[in-house]
Amino acid sequence: MNSSVSSSHNSVLINLKIKFSKLLQQPTFLIGSVLVIILSYLVIAPIVSIFSNSVSLTMMDAMLSGGKDGEFTYKYVDRVFASSISEKIFWVPLKNSLTVSFFATLIALTLGLILASLVTSTNIFGRKYLGFLLIIPYMLPSQAMATAWLTMFKNRKISGPQGMLESFGITPPDWLAYGPLPISICMALSYFPFAFLLFSSALSKIDIQLEEVASTLGAKTKVIWSKIILPLLIPTTMSVLLLTVARTLGTFATPYILGTPAKYTLLSTSLYSSVRSNDSGVVAVIAIVLSLIGVMLLLVDIWVVRKWQRFVTVGGKGVKRQPSKLGILRTPTTLFAWVIFLIAALGPFIVLALSTLMREPGNFAFSNFGLAYWTGVNVPGMDQPGIFTSPEVITALKNSFLIAGSASVICGFLGLLIGYAVVRLPGTLISGFLRQISFLPYLMPGLAFAAAYLSLFAVSRGPIPALYGSISLLILVMVVTYLPYASRSGISAMMQVGPEPEEAGMVLGAGFWRRITSILAPLQKSALIIAIILPFITGMKELSLVVMLVTPGTELLTTQSIRFLDFGYTQLANATILIIGVVVMISVLILNRLTKTNLASGLGG
Amino acid sequence: MSEIKLKSIVKNFGGNSIAVDNLSEIFPDGEFVCLLGPSGCGKTTTLRMIAGLETPDSGEISYGEKIFFSSKNGEFIKTENRNLGLMFQSYALWPHMTVFKNIVFGLEMQKKSLDEKEKRYLELEKLFHLENFRDRYPSELSGGQQQRVALARMLAMKPNLLLLDEPLSNLDSNLRLEMRSELKRLHQSLGCTIIFVTHDQMEAMTLATSIAVMNKGKIEQIAKPMEIYNNPKSLFVAKFVGSPQMNIINSDKDENLALCLSKKLNIEKNKVKNFGARPESIKMVQQNNGDINAKIETIQPTGADWIVGLNVSGKSIFVISSEQPIGKENDTIGIDFKVEGCHSFDSNDLRIVKS
Ligand SMILES: Nc1ncnc2c1ncn2[C@@H]1O[C@H](COP(=O)(O)OP(=O)(O)OP(=O)(O)O)[C@@H](O)[C@H]1O
Ligand SMILES: [Mg+2]
């Protein structure tokens, strides 16, 4: 009896000993556990705080209606869903959001798929350049498209300088200038490059032999596309769909700029108004609703991934598909692709640039052109310094670099680390938990997340000091928000490498750090750099996440442009946006040069 | 003696199938052991456990005095410190390192000087005909060249124990032959222990000093190649080794033939579930001159010899003949069995050994 107890006790010890030695050989488990702890706090705490805010009485309301601060209440749930104002703050915005998301996603997906197919697999003219040019809209902040639209189509409904068409004597109707139509189009044009990138890389990953087999069996190109390629793209299509819907739901700039004049409110702008009016209970409830929609999307995603997992094609030989000849369709398709580039990338740039160079819109007289908005010490009619002399803009520029830069570097490394832990601990709780938790922030729109961080870090908690008004809060919130992208790309990068290279090193006597530094890191160099570039771009043009966390002194370029717009300084706003676009593009080019990787790598051509 | 000892190794990947099932075996020092078995029988898993890339659920693995792993007292030596060579089926050459860097990686781990690395590299370069490839990246090499780099990388540190997982399966048949003799020569000159996984039984027969036939996570038999061939322990081994496969004659279904074999082997037919007859142990003779008559169904010349399909009262069997068959298709001939190539198996599929 006694001996069996002690022997079972012993076997536990022995088991632990083996586990421990295994851990020394491969400390993935340790890394995973540390990540689990850090992420739990950074991700779960804000979520908990949102939930608690949604059902506890605020101090303000406690004083007004008599009750205790922090008391449990359904007041805010009521206010959002079933009060005299719920139509205005929730139901109509919900309907609007869904409408806009639906159309924007539909357009973005279609454009992305068509353009990706054309560029990777056909002989349209200029496919080499299109691969890069078509992702430029992705580098522009989402307010670029919106302000360009406004600069072009605005009418007398709102004040400020004339719209371009207006100055030519054409007055655009309200439905064209503001509201659902321009919002959907602008969002679609901002987000299609993403679909384009994903489809392109999926297309280039499909094992060409799958198609060759089909053609030896007598299938024509058309049949190969409909029976083999498109079905193989279903998983990609689903994730593009999911990502785009989620993005459009969380976008703030476009509806803020194009919806507000027509009083066309989306959930995101409604949430922002509630934040501005300090209604933290309502903010929480709306944020939860937005997040629930996100959860639904995630469930669909999980279901799809599980369902289509068998489709994951392993190890294409990396042979490029022969571009198929388009015949008479070559010219129209080429035209189509270039027109999209013109509308989505070049157009906004030109419109924005022109507006900052012309003193009066629409007047193309040579004397009307000038650099006043850029270099003037005091811009006439505005009582504001020009962009380059404005201390606010200089500070914002510095902040943008600092915040987006640090956040993206942290994100890149964190993503690979998560990828490593997830891929090397398959089937364990840690792996599943990390995968899910790093994806959670995706479900919360940036605005909601920012609201949560605002309430969470306004005061010091435990070892973490009060961060409100500091740059570190902005970095932190950015890191956590971009974690889903970082971890996803980290996971897929790690998946691609597989354990063998590392195991080969192990056999030859390389310890853990050695394996990481001389085998894994070089193998993942390009993945890492891409994992840094992408969040950097996003960070430089991030608005919704930071718009309510910034304080004077921590303004970013994006928020500064919104301030300018709020004051009616359209040209200054446009100039700031141009700076963002240029900075982003230059950074991309520099990094490309440095690393010889290319955002468009994996595209045809 | 540095022999590899596996003691009651169990490995289960979860789910109900056991990858390695209570495996106990000793691989003697200096042997060239081939692990032979059908796909999924646990060969790779066994190898990875010896290398320390996988931990057994229970059991003990030792190499000479060193205990690599023991679930009894929790001993576990890290892969890094086992000092063995492992070659992957995919070669796992590091794509970001040149041939030189790949090969001297292990020496670098031991902080060897530049001179030593250079010297060893030159030796290996010569041994594996890798001159001119020093600064190339793996993607710029052919399959056979990559293979040789992988071999060189494995051998750079002169390990005493080499583990190879189907290293030749990606090669064309010429290169495969060449690499086979290369490996054999290496084994003879280095005197190291090699465990070699394959499911190509030709490879196993030609290379190994002993063959371990695996089935469903267990080693069915381990012995010298000819011993395995001539005295298979079980029906599985008998069927798995040899090409064309041994003819299996069920004593209930193929009664005539079974009766004939039981007489020939001098064993009671009802003790035997199956008889086996190697194709080359069957001799074709004139009709009515042999143990039994058969009709020729097919004749396939292979160049060196002929594979003849025969029908003996409804049962199809294959015969290998080094001489031109005496009849043509649809002719009836007689066949003679040679006792050495004929076996009988009991109801547990074990070979019946005559006293
Ligand atoms: N990492 C793993 N997770 C789950 N099951 C595994 C894993 N590795 C192997 N198995 C299972 O264990 C069994 C033995 O696999 P193993 O790779 O050792 O076979 P093998 O004999 O090398 O086969 P092959 O000749 O095809 O390479 C198989 O049923 C396989 O499905
Ligand atoms: Mg295997």
Coordinates of C-alpha atoms in Angstrom, one line a residue, chain A residues 86-529:
Chain A
S86 CA -31.7 54.3 -29.2
E87 CA -33.0 54.7 -32.7
K88 CA -30.6 57.5 -33.1
I89 CA -27.5 56.2 -31.4
F90 CA -27.9 52.5 -32.2
W91 CA -30.5 51.1 -34.5
V92 CA -30.0 53.4 -37.4
P93 CA -26.2 53.4 -37.2
L94 CA -26.3 49.6 -37.0
K95 CA -28.4 49.4 -40.2
N96 CA -26.1 52.0 -41.9
S97 CA -23.0 50.1 -40.8
L98 CA -24.2 46.8 -42.2
T99 CA -25.3 48.4 -45.4
V100 CA -22.0 50.2 -46.0
S101 CA -19.9 47.1 -44.9
F102 CA -21.8 44.9 -47.2
F103 CA -21.3 47.0 -50.3
A104 CA -17.8 48.0 -49.5
T105 CA -16.7 44.4 -48.9
L106 CA -18.5 43.2 -52.0
I107 CA -16.7 45.8 -54.2
A108 CA -13.3 45.3 -52.5
L109 CA -13.5 41.5 -52.8
T110 CA -14.5 41.6 -56.4
L111 CA -11.9 44.1 -57.3
G112 CA -9.2 42.2 -55.4
L113 CA -10.0 38.9 -57.0
I114 CA -10.3 40.1 -60.5
L115 CA -7.2 42.2 -60.3
A116 CA -5.2 39.5 -58.6
S117 CA -6.1 37.0 -61.3
L118 CA -5.3 39.4 -64.0
V119 CA -2.0 40.4 -62.6
T120 CA -0.7 37.0 -61.5
S121 CA -2.0 34.9 -64.3
T122 CA -2.6 36.8 -67.5
N123 CA -0.7 38.9 -69.9
I124 CA -2.3 42.3 -69.3
F125 CA -0.1 45.2 -70.1
G126 CA 2.1 46.5 -67.3
R127 CA 1.5 43.6 -64.9
K128 CA 4.9 44.0 -63.5
Y129 CA 4.1 47.5 -62.3
L130 CA 0.5 46.9 -61.4
G131 CA 1.5 44.4 -58.8
F132 CA 3.1 47.3 -56.9
L133 CA 0.9 50.2 -58.0
L134 CA -2.3 48.5 -57.0
I135 CA -1.3 48.3 -53.4
I136 CA -0.6 52.0 -53.1
P137 CA -4.1 52.7 -51.8
Y138 CA -3.2 50.4 -48.9
M139 CA -0.4 52.8 -48.0
L140 CA -2.7 55.9 -48.0
P141 CA -4.5 56.6 -44.8
S142 CA -8.2 55.9 -45.1
Q143 CA -9.0 59.6 -44.7
A144 CA -7.0 60.4 -47.8
M145 CA -9.7 58.8 -50.0
A146 CA -12.4 60.5 -48.0
T147 CA -10.9 64.0 -47.9
A148 CA -10.1 63.7 -51.6
W149 CA -13.7 62.8 -52.3
L150 CA -14.8 65.7 -50.2
T151 CA -12.4 68.1 -51.8
M152 CA -13.8 67.0 -55.2
F153 CA -17.5 66.6 -54.5
K154 CA -18.4 68.8 -51.6
N155 CA -21.2 71.3 -51.9
R156 CA -22.5 74.3 -50.0
K157 CA -24.0 72.1 -47.3
I158 CA -20.9 72.4 -45.4
S159 CA -18.7 75.4 -44.9
G160 CA -15.0 75.8 -45.8
P161 CA -13.5 76.2 -49.2
Q162 CA -15.4 75.3 -52.3
G163 CA -15.3 71.8 -53.7
M164 CA -13.5 71.4 -57.1
L165 CA -16.6 70.5 -59.1
E166 CA -18.5 73.3 -57.4
S167 CA -15.8 75.7 -58.5
F168 CA -16.4 74.6 -62.1
G169 CA -20.0 75.5 -61.6
I170 CA -21.3 71.9 -61.2
T171 CA -23.1 71.4 -57.9
P172 CA -22.9 67.7 -56.9
P173 CA -26.1 66.5 -55.3
D174 CA -25.9 65.5 -51.6
W175 CA -26.2 61.8 -52.2
L176 CA -23.0 61.9 -54.3
A177 CA -21.2 64.2 -51.9
Y178 CA -22.0 62.6 -48.6
G179 CA -23.5 59.5 -47.1
P180 CA -23.6 55.8 -47.9
L181 CA -22.6 55.9 -51.5
P182 CA -19.3 57.7 -51.1
I183 CA -18.6 55.9 -47.9
S184 CA -19.0 52.5 -49.4
I185 CA -16.9 53.4 -52.5
C186 CA -14.1 55.1 -50.5
M187 CA -13.9 52.2 -48.1
A188 CA -13.9 49.7 -50.9
L189 CA -11.1 51.6 -52.7
S190 CA -9.1 51.8 -49.5
Y191 CA -9.5 48.1 -48.7
F192 CA -9.3 46.3 -52.0
P193 CA -5.5 46.2 -52.1
F194 CA -5.7 43.9 -49.1
A195 CA -7.9 41.4 -51.0
F196 CA -5.6 41.9 -53.9
L197 CA -2.5 41.0 -51.9
L198 CA -4.1 37.9 -50.3
F199 CA -5.5 36.6 -53.5
S200 CA -2.2 37.2 -55.3
S201 CA -0.2 35.3 -52.8
A202 CA -2.8 32.5 -52.7
L203 CA -2.7 32.3 -56.4
S204 CA 1.0 32.1 -56.5
K205 CA 1.0 29.4 -53.8
I206 CA -1.3 27.0 -55.7
D207 CA 0.8 24.2 -56.9
I208 CA 1.1 24.6 -60.6
Q209 CA 1.1 20.9 -61.0
L210 CA -2.5 20.7 -59.9
E211 CA -3.3 22.8 -63.0
E212 CA -1.0 20.9 -65.2
V213 CA -2.6 17.6 -64.3
A214 CA -5.9 19.1 -65.2
S215 CA -4.7 20.3 -68.5
T216 CA -3.3 16.9 -69.4
L217 CA -6.7 15.6 -68.7
G218 CA -8.0 17.9 -71.3
A219 CA -9.3 20.8 -69.2
K220 CA -9.3 24.2 -70.9
T221 CA -8.1 27.3 -69.1
K222 CA -11.6 28.3 -68.3
V223 CA -12.4 24.9 -66.8
I224 CA -9.2 24.9 -64.8
W225 CA -10.2 28.3 -63.3
S226 CA -13.7 27.3 -62.4
K227 CA -13.0 23.7 -61.3
I228 CA -9.6 24.0 -59.7
I229 CA -8.2 27.5 -59.0
L230 CA -11.4 29.2 -57.8
P231 CA -12.4 26.3 -55.5
L232 CA -8.9 26.4 -54.1
L233 CA -9.3 30.1 -53.4
I234 CA -12.4 29.5 -51.3
P235 CA -10.5 29.6 -48.0
T236 CA -8.7 32.8 -49.0
T237 CA -12.0 34.3 -50.1
M238 CA -13.6 33.6 -46.8
S239 CA -10.7 35.1 -44.9
V240 CA -10.7 38.2 -47.1
L241 CA -14.4 38.5 -46.6
L242 CA -14.0 38.2 -42.8
L243 CA -11.1 40.6 -42.6
T244 CA -12.7 43.2 -44.8
V245 CA -16.1 43.2 -43.1
A246 CA -14.3 43.6 -39.8
R247 CA -12.2 46.4 -41.1
T248 CA -15.1 48.3 -42.6
L249 CA -17.1 48.0 -39.4
G250 CA -14.2 49.5 -37.4
T251 CA -13.3 52.3 -39.8
F252 CA -13.8 55.7 -38.3
A253 CA -12.3 58.3 -40.7
T254 CA -14.4 57.7 -43.7
P255 CA -17.8 57.9 -42.1
Y256 CA -16.6 60.7 -39.9
I257 CA -15.6 62.8 -42.9
L258 CA -18.3 61.8 -45.4
G259 CA -21.1 60.8 -43.1
T260 CA -21.2 63.6 -40.6
P261 CA -22.3 66.4 -43.0
A262 CA -25.3 64.3 -44.0
K263 CA -26.0 63.1 -40.4
Y264 CA -25.3 59.6 -41.7
T265 CA -24.1 57.8 -38.6
L266 CA -22.3 54.5 -38.5
L267 CA -21.7 52.5 -35.3
S268 CA -18.1 53.7 -35.3
T269 CA -19.1 57.4 -35.5
S270 CA -21.9 56.9 -33.0
L271 CA -19.4 55.3 -30.6
Y272 CA -17.1 58.3 -31.1
S273 CA -19.9 60.8 -30.2
S274 CA -20.6 58.8 -27.1
V275 CA -17.0 58.9 -26.1
R276 CA -16.9 62.6 -26.7
S277 CA -19.9 63.1 -24.5
N278 CA -18.3 60.9 -21.8
D279 CA -21.1 58.4 -21.8
S280 CA -18.8 55.5 -20.9
G281 CA -21.7 53.1 -20.2
V282 CA -23.2 53.6 -23.7
V283 CA -19.7 53.4 -25.2
A284 CA -19.2 50.0 -23.5
V285 CA -22.5 48.7 -24.7
I286 CA -21.9 49.7 -28.3
A287 CA -18.4 48.4 -28.2
I288 CA -19.7 45.1 -27.0
V289 CA -22.2 44.9 -29.8
L290 CA -19.4 45.6 -32.3
S291 CA -17.3 43.0 -30.7
L292 CA -20.1 40.5 -30.8
I293 CA -20.4 41.0 -34.5
G294 CA -16.6 40.3 -34.6
V295 CA -17.0 37.2 -32.5
M296 CA -19.6 35.9 -35.0
L297 CA -17.2 36.6 -37.8
L298 CA -14.5 34.7 -35.9
L299 CA -16.7 31.7 -35.4
V300 CA -17.4 31.6 -39.1
D301 CA -13.7 31.9 -39.7
I302 CA -12.9 29.0 -37.4
W303 CA -15.6 26.9 -39.0
V304 CA -14.3 27.7 -42.5
V305 CA -10.7 27.0 -41.6
R306 CA -11.7 23.7 -40.1
K307 CA -13.8 22.8 -43.1
W308 CA -11.3 23.8 -45.6
Q309 CA -8.1 22.7 -43.8
R310 CA -7.8 19.7 -46.1
F311 CA -7.4 22.2 -48.9
V312 CA -4.2 23.6 -47.7
T313 CA -1.9 22.8 -50.5
V314 CA 1.5 21.6 -49.3
G315 CA 4.7 22.6 -51.0
G316 CA 4.1 24.0 -54.4
K317 CA 7.3 23.8 -56.4
G318 CA 7.3 27.5 -56.7
V319 CA 7.0 27.4 -60.4
K320 CA 5.3 30.4 -61.8
R321 CA 2.1 30.0 -63.8
Q322 CA 2.5 30.8 -67.4
P323 CA 0.5 33.9 -68.0
S324 CA -2.5 33.0 -70.1
K325 CA -3.2 35.0 -73.2
L326 CA -6.2 37.2 -73.0
G327 CA -6.7 37.8 -76.7
I328 CA -9.2 40.5 -77.5
L329 CA -9.9 41.0 -73.9
R330 CA -6.3 42.2 -73.3
T331 CA -7.0 45.9 -73.9
P332 CA -10.2 46.2 -72.0
T333 CA -8.8 44.4 -69.0
T334 CA -5.7 46.4 -69.0
L335 CA -7.8 49.5 -69.2
F336 CA -9.9 48.3 -66.3
A337 CA -6.8 47.7 -64.1
W338 CA -5.2 51.0 -64.8
V339 CA -8.5 52.9 -64.3
I340 CA -8.8 51.3 -60.9
F341 CA -5.2 52.4 -60.1
L342 CA -6.1 55.9 -61.3
I343 CA -9.2 56.2 -59.2
A344 CA -7.9 54.5 -56.0
A345 CA -4.3 55.7 -55.9
L346 CA -3.3 58.4 -58.3
G347 CA -6.6 60.3 -58.3
P348 CA -6.7 61.1 -54.6
F349 CA -3.1 62.0 -54.6
I350 CA -3.5 64.5 -57.4
V351 CA -6.7 66.0 -55.9
L352 CA -5.1 66.4 -52.5
A353 CA -1.9 67.9 -53.9
L354 CA -3.8 70.3 -56.2
S355 CA -5.9 71.5 -53.3
T356 CA -2.9 72.4 -51.3
L357 CA -1.3 74.3 -54.1
M358 CA -4.2 76.4 -55.3
R359 CA -5.2 79.4 -53.2
E360 CA -8.7 79.2 -54.6
P361 CA -10.1 75.9 -55.7
G362 CA -10.9 75.5 -59.4
N363 CA -8.9 78.5 -60.5
F364 CA -6.2 77.1 -62.8
A365 CA -4.7 80.5 -63.4
F366 CA -0.9 80.3 -62.9
S367 CA -1.0 83.1 -60.4
N368 CA -3.4 81.1 -58.2
F369 CA -0.8 78.4 -57.5
G370 CA 1.5 78.8 -54.6
L371 CA 3.1 77.1 -51.6
A372 CA 1.4 79.2 -49.0
Y373 CA -0.2 76.2 -47.4
W374 CA 3.1 74.5 -47.1
T375 CA 5.7 77.1 -46.3
G376 CA 3.7 80.2 -45.4
V377 CA 4.4 81.7 -42.0
N378 CA 0.8 82.9 -41.8
V379 CA -1.7 81.4 -44.3
P380 CA -4.1 84.1 -45.5
G381 CA -7.6 83.7 -44.3
M382 CA -6.7 81.0 -41.7
D383 CA -4.4 82.7 -39.2
Q384 CA -2.4 79.5 -39.2
P385 CA 1.2 78.8 -40.0
G386 CA 1.9 76.6 -43.1
I387 CA 2.6 72.9 -42.7
F388 CA 6.4 73.2 -42.6
T389 CA 6.4 76.0 -40.1
S390 CA 3.8 74.6 -37.8
P391 CA 5.2 73.3 -34.5
E392 CA 2.1 71.1 -34.2
V393 CA 2.8 69.3 -37.4
I394 CA 6.5 68.8 -36.5
T395 CA 5.6 67.3 -33.2
A396 CA 2.9 65.2 -34.8
L397 CA 5.4 63.9 -37.3
K398 CA 7.9 63.0 -34.6
N399 CA 5.3 61.3 -32.6
S400 CA 4.0 59.3 -35.5
F401 CA 7.4 58.0 -36.3
L402 CA 8.1 57.2 -32.7
I403 CA 4.8 55.5 -32.0
A404 CA 4.3 53.6 -35.2
G405 CA 8.0 52.6 -35.3
S406 CA 8.3 51.2 -31.8
A407 CA 4.9 49.5 -32.0
S408 CA 5.8 47.8 -35.3
V409 CA 9.1 46.5 -34.2
I410 CA 7.6 45.1 -31.0
C411 CA 4.8 43.6 -33.0
G412 CA 7.1 42.0 -35.5
F413 CA 9.1 40.2 -32.8
L414 CA 6.1 39.4 -30.7
G415 CA 4.4 37.9 -33.7
L416 CA 7.2 35.6 -34.6
L417 CA 7.5 34.6 -30.9
I418 CA 3.9 33.7 -30.8
G419 CA 4.2 31.9 -34.1
Y420 CA 7.0 29.9 -32.7
A421 CA 5.2 28.9 -29.5
V422 CA 2.0 28.1 -31.4
V423 CA 3.6 26.0 -34.1
R424 CA 6.0 24.2 -31.9
L425 CA 3.5 23.3 -29.2
P426 CA 0.8 21.8 -31.5
G427 CA -2.3 20.4 -29.9
T428 CA -1.5 21.9 -26.5
L429 CA -3.6 24.2 -24.5
I430 CA -1.0 27.0 -24.7
S431 CA -1.0 26.8 -28.5
G432 CA -4.7 27.0 -28.8
F433 CA -5.0 29.7 -26.2
L434 CA -2.2 31.9 -27.7
R435 CA -3.7 31.6 -31.1
Q436 CA -7.2 32.7 -29.9
I437 CA -6.1 35.4 -27.5
S438 CA -3.8 37.0 -29.9
F439 CA -6.6 37.2 -32.3
L440 CA -9.1 38.6 -29.8
P441 CA -8.2 42.3 -30.3
Y442 CA -9.3 41.8 -33.9
L443 CA -12.9 41.5 -32.7
M444 CA -12.9 44.8 -31.0
P445 CA -13.0 47.9 -33.2
G446 CA -10.1 50.2 -32.5
L447 CA -12.4 52.8 -31.0
A448 CA -13.8 50.3 -28.5
F449 CA -10.4 49.1 -27.7
A450 CA -9.1 52.6 -27.2
A451 CA -12.1 53.3 -25.0
A452 CA -11.2 50.3 -22.9
Y453 CA -7.6 51.3 -22.6
L454 CA -8.6 54.8 -21.7
S455 CA -10.6 53.6 -18.7
L456 CA -8.1 51.0 -17.8
F457 CA -5.0 53.1 -17.8
A458 CA -6.3 56.4 -16.7
V459 CA -5.2 55.6 -13.2
S460 CA -2.3 53.5 -12.0
R461 CA -3.1 49.8 -11.4
G462 CA -0.8 47.5 -9.6
P463 CA 2.7 47.7 -11.1
I464 CA 1.5 49.7 -14.1
P465 CA 1.5 53.5 -13.7
A466 CA -1.2 55.8 -15.0
L467 CA -0.4 56.0 -18.7
Y468 CA -3.0 58.4 -20.0
G469 CA -1.4 61.2 -22.0
S470 CA 1.8 59.3 -22.5
I471 CA 3.4 58.0 -25.7
S472 CA 3.7 54.5 -24.2
L473 CA 0.0 54.1 -23.9
L474 CA -0.3 54.8 -27.6
I475 CA 2.4 52.3 -28.4
L476 CA 0.9 49.7 -26.1
V477 CA -2.5 50.0 -27.6
M478 CA -1.1 49.9 -31.1
V479 CA 0.9 46.7 -30.3
V480 CA -2.1 45.0 -28.8
T481 CA -4.4 46.0 -31.7
Y482 CA -2.0 44.8 -34.4
L483 CA -1.2 41.6 -32.5
P484 CA -3.8 39.6 -34.6
Y485 CA -2.0 40.4 -37.8
A486 CA 1.4 40.0 -36.3
S487 CA 0.6 36.6 -34.8
R488 CA -1.1 35.3 -37.9
S489 CA 1.8 36.2 -40.1
G490 CA 4.2 34.8 -37.4
I491 CA 2.3 31.6 -37.3
S492 CA 2.2 31.1 -41.0
A493 CA 5.9 32.0 -41.3
M494 CA 6.8 29.4 -38.7
M495 CA 4.6 26.8 -40.3
Q496 CA 6.4 27.3 -43.6
V497 CA 9.8 26.6 -42.0
G498 CA 8.8 23.4 -40.3
P499 CA 10.9 21.8 -37.5
E500 CA 13.5 20.1 -39.6
P501 CA 16.0 22.9 -40.1
E502 CA 16.1 23.4 -36.3
E503 CA 16.2 19.7 -35.6
A504 CA 19.2 19.4 -37.9
G505 CA 20.9 22.0 -35.9
M506 CA 20.0 20.3 -32.7
V507 CA 21.6 17.0 -33.9
L508 CA 24.8 18.9 -34.7
G509 CA 25.0 20.3 -31.2
A510 CA 23.4 23.7 -31.4
G511 CA 21.7 24.8 -28.3
F512 CA 18.4 26.7 -28.2
W513 CA 19.7 30.3 -28.5
R514 CA 22.2 29.2 -31.2
R515 CA 19.4 27.6 -33.2
I516 CA 17.3 30.7 -32.9
T517 CA 20.1 33.1 -33.9
S518 CA 21.8 31.2 -36.6
I519 CA 19.1 29.1 -38.1
L520 CA 15.6 30.4 -37.3
A521 CA 16.2 34.1 -37.4
P522 CA 18.0 34.2 -40.8
L523 CA 15.4 31.9 -42.2
Q524 CA 12.7 34.2 -41.0
K525 CA 14.4 37.5 -41.8
S526 CA 12.2 38.5 -44.6
A527 CA 9.1 37.3 -42.7
L528 CA 10.2 39.5 -39.8
I529 CA 10.8 42.5 -41.9

